[in-house]
mmCIF file of C-alpha atoms in Angstrom:
data_model
loop_
_atom_site.group_PDB
_atom_site.id
_atom_site.type_symbol
_atom_site.label_atom_id
_atom_site.label_comp_id
_atom_site.label_asym_id
_atom_site.label_seq_id
_atom_site.Cartn_x
_atom_site.Cartn_y
_atom_site.Cartn_z
ATOM 1 C CA UNK A 1 38.153 4.107 -17.025
ATOM 2 C CA UNK A 2 37.200 4.732 -13.266
ATOM 3 C CA UNK A 3 33.444 3.972 -14.649
ATOM 4 C CA UNK A 4 32.194 6.706 -12.019
ATOM 5 C CA UNK A 5 29.487 7.761 -14.032
ATOM 6 C CA UNK A 6 28.280 4.229 -14.066
ATOM 7 C CA UNK A 7 28.666 3.862 -10.405
ATOM 8 C CA UNK A 8 26.397 7.263 -9.616
ATOM 9 C CA UNK A 9 24.129 5.904 -12.240
ATOM 10 C CA UNK A 10 23.187 2.882 -11.017
ATOM 11 C CA UNK A 11 22.499 3.954 -7.345
ATOM 12 C CA UNK A 12 20.547 6.946 -8.878
ATOM 13 C CA UNK A 13 18.502 3.672 -10.915
ATOM 14 C CA UNK A 14 18.298 1.319 -7.300
ATOM 15 C CA UNK A 15 16.549 4.256 -5.503
ATOM 16 C CA UNK A 16 14.118 5.042 -8.610
ATOM 17 C CA UNK A 17 13.457 1.419 -7.908
ATOM 18 C CA UNK A 18 12.765 1.509 -4.813
ATOM 19 C CA UNK A 19 10.039 4.350 -5.312
ATOM 20 C CA UNK A 20 8.500 2.040 -8.163
ATOM 21 C CA UNK A 21 7.974 -0.679 -5.578
ATOM 22 C CA UNK A 22 6.604 1.810 -3.205
ATOM 23 C CA UNK A 23 4.399 3.501 -6.035
ATOM 24 C CA UNK A 24 3.291 -0.029 -7.306
ATOM 25 C CA UNK A 25 2.171 -1.251 -3.503
ATOM 26 C CA UNK A 26 -0.166 2.319 -3.402
ATOM 27 C CA UNK A 27 -1.541 2.435 -6.920
ATOM 28 C CA UNK A 28 -2.592 -1.343 -7.350
ATOM 29 C CA UNK A 29 -2.743 -1.674 -3.633
ATOM 30 C CA UNK A 30 -5.799 0.842 -3.317
ATOM 31 C CA UNK A 31 -6.863 -0.819 -6.108
ATOM 32 C CA UNK A 32 -7.359 -4.096 -4.550
ATOM 33 C CA UNK A 33 -8.721 -2.317 -1.482
ATOM 34 C CA UNK A 34 -11.829 -1.003 -2.858
ATOM 35 C CA UNK A 35 -12.205 -4.592 -4.572
ATOM 36 C CA UNK A 36 -11.926 -6.429 -1.298
ATOM 37 C CA UNK A 37 -14.008 -3.548 0.611
ATOM 38 C CA UNK A 38 -17.056 -3.675 -1.838
ATOM 39 C CA UNK A 39 -16.623 -7.678 -1.597
ATOM 40 C CA UNK A 40 -16.376 -8.245 2.711
ATOM 41 C CA UNK A 41 -19.891 -6.538 3.637
ATOM 42 C CA UNK A 42 -21.758 -3.699 2.950
ATOM 43 C CA UNK A 43 -20.702 -2.083 5.873
ATOM 44 C CA UNK A 44 -16.924 -1.678 4.588
ATOM 45 C CA UNK A 45 -18.501 -0.924 1.213
ATOM 46 C CA UNK A 46 -20.078 2.098 3.126
ATOM 47 C CA UNK A 47 -16.568 3.025 4.437
ATOM 48 C CA UNK A 48 -15.165 2.784 0.922
ATOM 49 C CA UNK A 49 -17.882 5.346 -0.689
ATOM 50 C CA UNK A 50 -17.895 7.506 2.726
ATOM 51 C CA UNK A 51 -15.888 10.912 2.775
ATOM 52 C CA UNK A 52 -13.334 9.676 5.106
ATOM 53 C CA UNK A 53 -13.057 6.463 2.632
ATOM 54 C CA UNK A 54 -13.003 8.642 -0.795
ATOM 55 C CA UNK A 55 -10.376 10.799 0.975
ATOM 56 C CA UNK A 56 -7.816 7.802 1.874
ATOM 57 C CA UNK A 57 -8.208 6.363 -1.171
ATOM 58 C CA UNK A 58 -7.688 9.777 -3.152
ATOM 59 C CA UNK A 59 -4.558 10.688 -1.417
ATOM 60 C CA UNK A 60 -3.085 7.099 -1.695
ATOM 61 C CA UNK A 61 -3.867 7.381 -5.411
ATOM 62 C CA UNK A 62 -1.947 10.994 -5.401
ATOM 63 C CA UNK A 63 0.416 9.818 -3.292
ATOM 64 C CA UNK A 64 0.928 6.618 -5.992
ATOM 65 C CA UNK A 65 1.179 9.770 -9.262
ATOM 66 C CA UNK A 66 3.857 11.154 -7.261
ATOM 67 C CA UNK A 67 5.962 8.442 -6.526
ATOM 68 C CA UNK A 68 5.643 7.126 -10.131
ATOM 69 C CA UNK A 69 6.866 10.672 -10.946
ATOM 70 C CA UNK A 70 9.461 10.801 -8.798
ATOM 71 C CA UNK A 71 10.472 7.085 -10.268
ATOM 72 C CA UNK A 72 10.172 8.384 -13.457
ATOM 73 C CA UNK A 73 12.414 11.158 -12.984
ATOM 74 C CA UNK A 74 14.998 9.061 -11.270
ATOM 75 C CA UNK A 75 15.255 6.845 -13.611
ATOM 76 C CA UNK A 76 15.973 8.767 -16.332
ATOM 77 C CA UNK A 77 18.680 10.407 -14.213
ATOM 78 C CA UNK A 78 20.265 7.086 -13.240
ATOM 79 C CA UNK A 79 20.392 6.128 -17.179
ATOM 80 C CA UNK A 80 21.841 9.342 -18.535
ATOM 81 C CA UNK A 81 24.549 9.169 -16.174
ATOM 82 C CA UNK A 82 24.907 5.351 -16.795
ATOM 83 C CA UNK A 83 25.060 6.057 -20.425
ATOM 84 C CA UNK A 84 28.353 7.936 -20.091
ATOM 85 C CA UNK A 85 30.068 4.670 -19.509
ATOM 86 C CA UNK A 86 27.719 2.932 -21.322
ATOM 87 C CA UNK A 87 26.043 3.510 -24.797
ATOM 88 C CA UNK A 88 23.336 0.484 -24.111
ATOM 89 C CA UNK A 89 21.828 2.538 -21.042
ATOM 90 C CA UNK A 90 21.066 5.448 -23.985
ATOM 91 C CA UNK A 91 18.158 3.029 -25.347
ATOM 92 C CA UNK A 92 17.179 1.946 -21.678
ATOM 93 C CA UNK A 93 16.555 6.025 -21.231
ATOM 94 C CA UNK A 94 14.473 6.665 -24.347
ATOM 95 C CA UNK A 95 12.071 3.589 -23.227
ATOM 96 C CA UNK A 96 11.970 4.902 -19.777
ATOM 97 C CA UNK A 97 11.030 8.090 -21.169
ATOM 98 C CA UNK A 98 8.039 6.463 -23.239
ATOM 99 C CA UNK A 99 6.930 4.012 -20.839
ATOM 100 C CA UNK A 100 6.666 6.602 -17.825
ATOM 101 C CA UNK A 101 4.394 8.688 -19.901
ATOM 102 C CA UNK A 102 2.114 6.238 -20.779
ATOM 103 C CA UNK A 103 1.906 4.431 -17.330
ATOM 104 C CA UNK A 104 1.490 8.602 -15.817
ATOM 105 C CA UNK A 105 -1.441 9.101 -18.077
ATOM 106 C CA UNK A 106 -2.375 5.252 -17.670
ATOM 107 C CA UNK A 107 -3.177 5.791 -14.163
ATOM 108 C CA UNK A 108 -4.939 8.993 -14.349
ATOM 109 C CA UNK A 109 -7.394 7.278 -16.566
ATOM 110 C CA UNK A 110 -7.751 4.372 -13.982
ATOM 111 C CA UNK A 111 -11.280 5.702 -12.573
ATOM 112 C CA UNK A 112 -12.646 7.305 -15.593
ATOM 113 C CA UNK A 113 -11.735 5.351 -18.344
ATOM 114 C CA UNK A 114 -10.598 1.464 -17.264
ATOM 115 C CA UNK A 115 -10.319 0.381 -20.883
ATOM 116 C CA UNK A 116 -7.939 2.993 -21.353
ATOM 117 C CA UNK A 117 -6.535 2.685 -18.295
ATOM 118 C CA UNK A 118 -5.994 -1.124 -19.504
ATOM 119 C CA UNK A 119 -4.496 -0.441 -22.746
ATOM 120 C CA UNK A 120 -2.156 2.602 -21.603
ATOM 121 C CA UNK A 121 -0.518 0.603 -18.747
ATOM 122 C CA UNK A 122 -0.546 -2.753 -20.811
ATOM 123 C CA UNK A 123 1.389 -1.006 -23.465
ATOM 124 C CA UNK A 124 3.451 0.893 -20.345
ATOM 125 C CA UNK A 125 4.424 -2.696 -19.341
ATOM 126 C CA UNK A 126 5.947 -3.992 -22.293
ATOM 127 C CA UNK A 127 8.501 -0.819 -22.686
ATOM 128 C CA UNK A 128 9.315 -1.233 -19.503
ATOM 129 C CA UNK A 129 10.020 -4.546 -20.305
ATOM 130 C CA UNK A 130 12.433 -2.887 -22.753
ATOM 131 C CA UNK A 131 13.779 -0.592 -20.338
ATOM 132 C CA UNK A 132 15.049 -3.662 -17.931
ATOM 133 C CA UNK A 133 16.387 -5.523 -20.899
ATOM 134 C CA UNK A 134 18.502 -2.531 -21.744
ATOM 135 C CA UNK A 135 19.381 -1.967 -17.966
ATOM 136 C CA UNK A 136 20.589 -5.298 -17.348
ATOM 137 C CA UNK A 137 22.228 -5.536 -20.946
ATOM 138 C CA UNK A 138 24.031 -2.636 -19.763
ATOM 139 C CA UNK A 139 25.066 -3.682 -16.359
ATOM 140 C CA UNK A 140 25.943 -7.046 -18.156
ATOM 141 C CA UNK A 141 28.452 -5.366 -20.281
ATOM 142 C CA UNK A 142 30.130 -3.429 -17.547
ATOM 143 C CA UNK A 143 30.747 -6.796 -15.795
ATOM 144 C CA UNK A 144 32.221 -8.264 -18.599
ATOM 145 C CA UNK A 145 34.756 -5.576 -19.076
ATOM 146 C CA UNK A 146 35.699 -6.219 -15.555
ATOM 147 C CA UNK A 147 35.991 -9.642 -16.017
ATOM 148 C CA UNK A 148 33.042 -10.588 -13.621
ATOM 149 C CA UNK A 149 31.741 -13.891 -15.967
ATOM 150 C CA UNK A 150 30.145 -14.772 -12.432
ATOM 151 C CA UNK A 151 27.824 -11.800 -12.739
ATOM 152 C CA UNK A 152 27.583 -11.601 -16.319
ATOM 153 C CA UNK A 153 25.762 -14.886 -16.249
ATOM 154 C CA UNK A 154 23.453 -14.072 -13.336
ATOM 155 C CA UNK A 155 22.399 -10.982 -15.571
ATOM 156 C CA UNK A 156 22.151 -13.127 -18.509
ATOM 157 C CA UNK A 157 19.835 -15.431 -16.680
ATOM 158 C CA UNK A 158 17.770 -12.412 -15.037
ATOM 159 C CA UNK A 159 17.278 -11.511 -18.826
ATOM 160 C CA UNK A 160 15.102 -14.450 -19.275
ATOM 161 C CA UNK A 161 13.183 -14.283 -16.149
ATOM 162 C CA UNK A 162 12.079 -10.526 -15.875
ATOM 163 C CA UNK A 163 11.250 -11.052 -19.996
ATOM 164 C CA UNK A 164 8.887 -13.676 -19.297
ATOM 165 C CA UNK A 165 7.429 -12.566 -15.881
ATOM 166 C CA UNK A 166 6.542 -9.017 -17.913
ATOM 167 C CA UNK A 167 4.891 -10.975 -20.713
ATOM 168 C CA UNK A 168 2.819 -12.622 -18.445
ATOM 169 C CA UNK A 169 2.037 -9.114 -17.084
ATOM 170 C CA UNK A 170 0.779 -8.222 -20.198
ATOM 171 C CA UNK A 171 -1.355 -11.362 -20.914
ATOM 172 C CA UNK A 172 -2.809 -10.832 -16.865
ATOM 173 C CA UNK A 173 -3.521 -6.903 -17.628
ATOM 174 C CA UNK A 174 -5.360 -7.942 -20.854
ATOM 175 C CA UNK A 175 -6.819 -10.868 -19.402
ATOM 176 C CA UNK A 176 -7.801 -8.668 -16.503
ATOM 177 C CA UNK A 177 -10.379 -6.655 -19.168
ATOM 178 C CA UNK A 178 -11.255 -9.129 -21.200
ATOM 179 C CA UNK A 179 -12.982 -11.061 -18.816
ATOM 180 C CA UNK A 180 -14.593 -8.038 -16.946
ATOM 181 C CA UNK A 181 -16.219 -6.739 -20.067
ATOM 182 C CA UNK A 182 -17.787 -10.386 -19.755
ATOM 183 C CA UNK A 183 -18.635 -11.267 -16.458
ATOM 184 C CA UNK A 184 -17.788 -8.191 -13.581
ATOM 185 C CA UNK A 185 -16.821 -10.783 -10.899
ATOM 186 C CA UNK A 186 -14.931 -8.997 -8.171
ATOM 187 C CA UNK A 187 -13.335 -12.367 -6.954
ATOM 188 C CA UNK A 188 -11.298 -12.815 -9.923
ATOM 189 C CA UNK A 189 -10.626 -9.117 -10.131
ATOM 190 C CA UNK A 190 -8.706 -9.337 -6.724
ATOM 191 C CA UNK A 191 -7.126 -12.311 -7.560
ATOM 192 C CA UNK A 192 -5.682 -11.559 -11.053
ATOM 193 C CA UNK A 193 -4.989 -8.044 -9.436
ATOM 194 C CA UNK A 194 -3.159 -9.719 -6.669
ATOM 195 C CA UNK A 195 -1.247 -11.424 -9.191
ATOM 196 C CA UNK A 196 -0.289 -8.423 -10.932
ATOM 197 C CA UNK A 197 1.063 -6.478 -8.491
ATOM 198 C CA UNK A 198 2.885 -9.601 -7.017
ATOM 199 C CA UNK A 199 4.622 -10.190 -10.217
ATOM 200 C CA UNK A 200 5.742 -6.370 -10.491
ATOM 201 C CA UNK A 201 7.009 -6.834 -7.255
ATOM 202 C CA UNK A 202 8.815 -9.487 -7.936
ATOM 203 C CA UNK A 203 10.488 -7.946 -11.340
ATOM 204 C CA UNK A 204 11.575 -4.630 -8.846
ATOM 205 C CA UNK A 205 13.005 -7.183 -6.076
ATOM 206 C CA UNK A 206 15.092 -8.917 -9.099
ATOM 207 C CA UNK A 207 16.533 -5.766 -11.001
ATOM 208 C CA UNK A 208 17.567 -4.389 -7.192
ATOM 209 C CA UNK A 209 18.947 -7.164 -6.434
ATOM 210 C CA UNK A 210 21.218 -7.196 -9.558
ATOM 211 C CA UNK A 211 22.042 -3.231 -9.279
ATOM 212 C CA UNK A 212 23.251 -4.388 -6.029
ATOM 213 C CA UNK A 213 25.478 -6.740 -6.724
ATOM 214 C CA UNK A 214 27.193 -4.452 -9.880
ATOM 215 C CA UNK A 215 27.404 -1.766 -7.518
ATOM 216 C CA UNK A 216 28.960 -3.702 -5.031
ATOM 217 C CA UNK A 217 31.031 -5.188 -7.645
ATOM 218 C CA UNK A 218 31.852 -1.326 -9.024
ATOM 219 C CA UNK A 219 32.949 -0.195 -5.321
ATOM 220 C CA UNK A 220 35.041 -3.573 -4.685
ATOM 221 C CA UNK A 221 37.178 -2.764 -8.213
ATOM 222 C CA UNK A 222 38.010 1.198 -7.342
ATOM 223 C CA UNK A 223 38.838 0.694 -3.809
ATOM 224 C CA UNK A 224 41.049 -2.928 -5.011
ATOM 225 C CA UNK A 225 39.045 -4.967 -2.720
ATOM 226 C CA UNK A 226 37.637 -8.404 -4.290
ATOM 227 C CA UNK A 227 34.068 -8.287 -4.229
ATOM 228 C CA UNK A 228 32.537 -12.288 -3.297
#
């Protein structure tokens, strides 16, 4: 078995994660920018509410939605391709479809209804965690078939780290909403928002690294080279 489908799938998944990072930076970054601008000074706050400011932020918001759509599409294609060589990716595909829908709809409700946004994005975070769990499990299975126990062991450690980070992200999203219902503190919103963005980027980077290592293993095995 040459695992050509898994190889193509991993490359597509890698690209989808890169788009996910861009979407996270634009989406969460825009929200944080609004909070910071309103906190710094009245002058900056006036800019944020001006026509140019609104158009600029709306542009970032739309681009973020586009990036999310591309991320979901590429992710589903990648998991589908990889599932032809490893069945666990089928579970990742199903969760990716559900998580993508929740996150996309949640992002749309970010401005008109923050409560709905929080519920949907928190749910999307949990579903996305299962996407990562099944995806990494699939990668571990492939590594074990190629007798790369070193990479399989790294995958096991990565699973534990990712689950921990996702749980923290979900709890953080709920805390943000509950705290804002009681005390509308902009500084707190900025701090927790920054933490959430940092957690998301960290998750994606760790996953990217493992995807890259597994992809390199497949390339090296198929060409007869030894991957270090």
